[in-house]
Amino acid sequence: MKKGLSKTSLNQLITYGIVIAAYIILQALRSAGMMTSHLAGLLVPMTYYAIAAVALNFCVGILGELSLGHAGFMCVGAFSSAIFSNVFKETLPGGLRFFLAFVIGIAVAALFGFLIGIPVLRLKGDYLAIVTLAFGEIIKNVLNAVYLGKDSKGFHVSMTNSMALGMEEDGKVIINGAMGINGTPRDANFTIAVIVLLIVLFIVQNMINSRDGRAIMAIRDNRIAAESVGINITRYKMLAFTISAAMAGAAGVLFSHNISTLQSTSQYFGYNVSILILVYVVLGGIGSIRGSVIAACILYLLPEMLRSLNKYRMLIYAIVLIAMMIINWAPAAREMRERFFAKFRKEAV
Amino acid sequence: MALLEVRNLSINFGGLRAVDEFNLDIEKGELYGLIGPNGAGKTTVFNLLTGVYKPTEGIITLDGKDITGHRTEEINKAGIARTFQNIRLFRLQSVIDNVKIGLQNQYHYSTISGILHTPDYRKVEKEIDERAMELLKVFGMDGQRDYLSSNLPYGAQRKLEIARAMATNPKLLLLDEPAAGMNPNETAELMETIQLIRDKFDMTILLIEHDMKLVGGICEKLTVLNFGRILTQGDTKTVLSDPEVIKAYIGE
């Protein structure tokens, strides 16, 4: 009995260990000046994509429901928290403000996840993928057309232009339509991002090993059998999906506080970003939380590092994707890997 | 009053009346068999009893409580557990986790303590682990606790499904063709297992089966279903020697 327990907790510790070790190495490289500013600027995005990948893996790999709208949850998390931070830019101290921005971003993303889940998660089949895909696109386009301002009288909303807000002289435009949100305080840094990643990993891994986690995975493995042993399918699906959306929202908060101009464009929040996150999840291994983190980091950095190769960049990226797929999942490659690690273990003993 | 009372249970699928005027009384502690040719509606009756289908007409009461039209998970909480004709295990999970999922509704801690792994979590998880091990021991599967359930041999998978159903602490256990696809040795072992559950847990069991040796060997009472209707009901011996039953099964 003890052996089984320590095996799972050892697995968890390895994941935390990898994240912390990577963090220490990267921080050391940066402070030693061995990192280009371009690469240093990629550290936070890398981390929030890893968070988004873990969030999506919780939905796809653990709950077993395909979501194609996690970029949309990032988007609502990013915008809601950026609005908050802009409003309280002068009145709240940085640390507290950023903490509350997280609370707001996570809560809003969770709310959207919850609302989408109410009708969709009652259905059997792949409806969630369709609805979340639409949700991501709708949210992106709506936020592209919204104007939001604040003056002494309160908030003003318009869908036409910033003039139509009809604000007092002291009014300030917060969301300027397609121009997005300008001047969000850049509160995010690599350390905070890694802490958030660790918290997300902690929540996901602990949850998997709890009563709720078992119920969620039971639904994934066999819905009918899960019902027959008294598991409330809708409740657990809602729980898991809401948590997944909330974690994607946390990634969004890091996003908006790491960029000076937050715009709701396809480049950042389109469906191709949702697909990109899904690629991280699939190549890292569906259901493998650690795999998602590693795959997200490698696959995010790689195309950026290959920029100097210009037009060959995407070619090499594609080859790496295929190679990763084979190394991770082809039976022969897995066997080789097992043998390789078995040798290691023997030497260690 | 009987543990399970079914009155005039019927269901229509479009124009087809799959089960018509089905009546059943099972007393506490009975081992009851439901037999009939293929397509007679036996599994449909199970699906009606467990809320997979909502009956068009009729009433189902368990232990005096009306459970007609309730959802599957509510019916399980009320006290009916089942196994499936085509095995439905949680394939990607270990043997013990399959049983632990069955224990889900008897041990509680909040989602938050599950995430934070609080002392409450540790205490209850330990209880769950002990109870699951106890159940596995009863079924002689404690040695395979960490096996992936889909890697078990066929007979053991069937047994694990029964163990999982028993973990939900039911009043009535429904077994849907437990001996399907088993060789004679496995069937004999299964008969022992069923007897064991009955003696050890004082369980009431309703089973669907085609294996007449098994049915004749362990069931006390039988209901024969043909074309959705009850052909005959009563003591095993009387029913099995009924010419109508032989006609339905073998033909004239």
Coordinates of C-alpha atoms in Angstrom, one line a residue, chain A residues 74-284:
Chain A
M74 CA -7.3 33.2 -21.6
C75 CA -8.9 36.1 -23.4
V76 CA -11.6 36.8 -20.9
G77 CA -9.1 36.3 -18.0
A78 CA -6.7 38.7 -19.7
F79 CA -9.2 41.5 -20.4
S80 CA -11.1 41.3 -17.1
S81 CA -7.9 41.5 -15.1
A82 CA -6.4 44.2 -17.3
I83 CA -9.5 46.3 -16.9
F84 CA -9.2 45.9 -13.1
S85 CA -5.6 46.8 -13.1
N86 CA -6.1 49.9 -15.2
V87 CA -8.9 51.2 -13.0
F88 CA -6.9 50.7 -9.8
K89 CA -3.5 51.6 -11.3
E90 CA -3.0 54.6 -9.1
T91 CA -5.1 53.6 -6.1
L92 CA -3.8 50.2 -5.1
P93 CA -0.2 49.1 -4.4
G94 CA 1.3 46.8 -7.0
G95 CA 1.4 43.5 -5.2
L96 CA -2.1 43.7 -3.9
R97 CA -3.4 44.9 -7.2
F98 CA -1.8 42.1 -9.1
F99 CA -3.1 39.5 -6.6
L100 CA -6.7 40.9 -7.0
A101 CA -6.2 41.0 -10.8
F102 CA -5.6 37.3 -10.5
V103 CA -8.7 36.7 -8.4
I104 CA -10.8 38.7 -10.9
G105 CA -9.3 37.1 -14.1
I106 CA -9.7 33.6 -12.7
A107 CA -13.2 34.2 -11.4
V108 CA -14.4 35.7 -14.7
A109 CA -12.9 32.8 -16.7
A110 CA -14.4 30.3 -14.3
L111 CA -17.8 32.0 -14.6
F112 CA -17.6 31.8 -18.4
G113 CA -16.6 28.1 -18.2
F114 CA -19.5 27.5 -15.8
L115 CA -22.0 29.2 -18.0
I116 CA -20.9 27.3 -21.1
G117 CA -20.9 24.1 -19.1
I118 CA -24.5 24.4 -17.9
P119 CA -26.1 23.6 -21.3
V120 CA -23.2 21.8 -23.1
L121 CA -21.9 19.4 -20.5
R122 CA -25.3 17.8 -20.1
L123 CA -25.0 16.5 -23.7
K124 CA -23.3 13.3 -24.7
G125 CA -20.8 13.7 -27.6
D126 CA -18.4 16.2 -28.9
Y127 CA -20.6 19.3 -28.5
L128 CA -18.2 21.0 -26.1
A129 CA -15.6 21.2 -28.9
I130 CA -18.0 23.0 -31.2
V131 CA -19.4 25.3 -28.6
T132 CA -16.0 26.3 -27.1
L133 CA -14.7 26.9 -30.6
A134 CA -17.5 29.3 -31.2
F135 CA -17.1 30.9 -27.8
G136 CA -13.5 31.7 -28.4
E137 CA -14.2 33.4 -31.7
I138 CA -17.2 35.3 -30.3
I139 CA -15.4 36.6 -27.3
K140 CA -12.4 37.7 -29.5
N141 CA -14.6 39.5 -31.9
V142 CA -16.8 41.1 -29.3
L143 CA -13.8 42.4 -27.4
N144 CA -12.6 43.8 -30.6
A145 CA -15.6 46.0 -31.0
V146 CA -16.2 47.1 -27.4
Y147 CA -15.3 50.6 -26.1
L148 CA -15.2 51.0 -22.3
G149 CA -14.5 54.1 -20.4
K150 CA -14.6 55.4 -16.9
D151 CA -15.2 58.8 -15.5
S152 CA -16.4 60.3 -12.3
K153 CA -19.9 59.0 -13.0
G154 CA -18.8 55.4 -13.5
F155 CA -18.4 53.1 -16.4
H156 CA -19.5 53.8 -20.0
V157 CA -19.9 51.2 -22.7
S158 CA -20.3 51.6 -26.4
M159 CA -20.1 49.4 -29.5
T160 CA -19.4 52.2 -32.0
N161 CA -16.4 54.4 -31.0
S162 CA -14.7 56.1 -28.1
M163 CA -16.6 59.3 -28.8
A164 CA -19.9 57.7 -28.3
L165 CA -19.0 56.9 -24.7
G166 CA -20.1 60.5 -23.8
M167 CA -17.7 60.8 -20.9
E168 CA -17.0 63.8 -18.7
E169 CA -13.7 65.6 -19.2
D170 CA -11.9 63.5 -16.7
G171 CA -12.9 60.3 -18.4
K172 CA -10.4 57.7 -19.4
V173 CA -10.8 55.2 -22.2
I174 CA -10.0 51.7 -20.9
I175 CA -10.9 49.4 -23.8
N176 CA -10.4 51.3 -27.1
G177 CA -12.1 48.9 -29.5
A178 CA -9.7 47.1 -31.8
M179 CA -6.8 49.2 -30.3
G180 CA -7.4 47.2 -27.1
I181 CA -6.2 48.1 -23.6
N182 CA -3.2 50.4 -23.3
G183 CA -1.0 50.9 -20.4
T184 CA -1.7 47.9 -18.2
P185 CA 0.9 47.8 -15.4
R186 CA 3.5 45.2 -16.3
D187 CA 3.2 43.4 -13.0
A188 CA 4.0 39.9 -14.4
N189 CA 7.5 38.5 -14.2
F190 CA 9.1 35.1 -14.7
T191 CA 9.2 34.4 -10.9
I192 CA 5.5 35.1 -10.4
A193 CA 4.6 33.1 -13.6
V194 CA 6.6 30.1 -12.3
I195 CA 4.9 30.4 -8.9
V196 CA 1.5 30.4 -10.7
L197 CA 2.5 27.4 -12.7
L198 CA 3.5 25.5 -9.6
I199 CA 0.2 26.3 -7.9
V200 CA -1.7 25.1 -11.0
L201 CA 0.4 21.9 -11.0
F202 CA -0.3 21.5 -7.3
I203 CA -4.0 21.8 -7.8
V204 CA -4.2 19.5 -10.8
Q205 CA -2.0 16.8 -9.4
N206 CA -3.5 16.7 -6.0
M207 CA -7.0 16.8 -7.5
I208 CA -6.2 13.8 -9.7
N209 CA -5.3 11.8 -6.6
S210 CA -8.4 12.7 -4.7
R211 CA -12.0 11.5 -4.6
D212 CA -13.1 14.1 -7.1
G213 CA -10.3 13.3 -9.4
R214 CA -11.2 9.6 -9.4
A215 CA -14.8 10.4 -10.2
I216 CA -13.7 12.7 -13.1
M217 CA -11.5 10.1 -14.6
A218 CA -14.2 7.4 -14.1
I219 CA -16.5 9.6 -16.3
R220 CA -13.7 9.7 -18.9
D221 CA -13.2 6.0 -18.8
N222 CA -16.8 4.9 -18.9
R223 CA -19.7 7.2 -18.5
I224 CA -22.3 4.6 -18.2
A225 CA -20.4 2.6 -15.5
A226 CA -19.7 5.9 -13.6
E227 CA -23.4 6.6 -13.5
S228 CA -24.1 3.1 -12.3
V229 CA -21.9 3.5 -9.3
G230 CA -23.7 6.7 -8.3
I231 CA -21.4 9.4 -9.7
N232 CA -23.2 12.6 -10.7
I233 CA -21.9 13.1 -14.2
T234 CA -23.0 16.7 -14.7
R235 CA -21.7 17.9 -11.4
Y236 CA -18.2 16.5 -11.9
K237 CA -18.0 17.6 -15.5
M238 CA -19.0 21.1 -14.4
L239 CA -16.4 21.1 -11.6
A240 CA -13.6 19.9 -13.8
F241 CA -14.4 22.2 -16.7
T242 CA -14.8 25.2 -14.5
I243 CA -11.5 24.6 -12.9
S244 CA -9.9 24.1 -16.3
A245 CA -11.3 27.4 -17.5
A246 CA -10.2 29.2 -14.4
M247 CA -6.6 28.0 -14.8
A248 CA -6.7 29.2 -18.4
G249 CA -7.9 32.5 -17.0
A250 CA -4.8 32.6 -14.8
A251 CA -2.7 32.2 -17.9
G252 CA -4.6 35.1 -19.4
V253 CA -3.9 37.3 -16.4
L254 CA -0.1 36.7 -16.9
F255 CA -0.6 37.5 -20.6
S256 CA -2.2 40.9 -20.1
H257 CA 0.2 42.0 -17.4
N258 CA 3.2 41.1 -19.5
I259 CA 2.3 43.2 -22.5
S260 CA 1.9 46.9 -22.9
T261 CA -1.0 46.8 -25.4
L262 CA -3.5 44.1 -25.0
Q263 CA -5.4 43.5 -28.2
S264 CA -8.0 40.9 -29.0
T265 CA -6.5 39.7 -32.2
S266 CA -6.4 36.2 -33.8
Q267 CA -2.7 36.1 -33.3
Y268 CA -3.2 36.0 -29.5
F269 CA -6.7 34.7 -28.9
G270 CA -7.9 33.1 -32.2
Y271 CA -8.8 29.5 -32.6
N272 CA -5.4 28.7 -33.9
V273 CA -4.0 29.5 -30.5
S274 CA -6.5 27.1 -28.9
I275 CA -5.3 24.5 -31.4
L276 CA -1.6 25.4 -30.6
I277 CA -2.3 24.7 -26.9
L278 CA -4.0 21.5 -27.9
V279 CA -0.8 20.6 -29.9
Y280 CA 1.2 21.0 -26.7
V281 CA -1.2 18.7 -24.9
V282 CA -1.3 16.0 -27.5
L283 CA 2.5 16.0 -28.1
G284 CA 3.2 16.1 -24.4

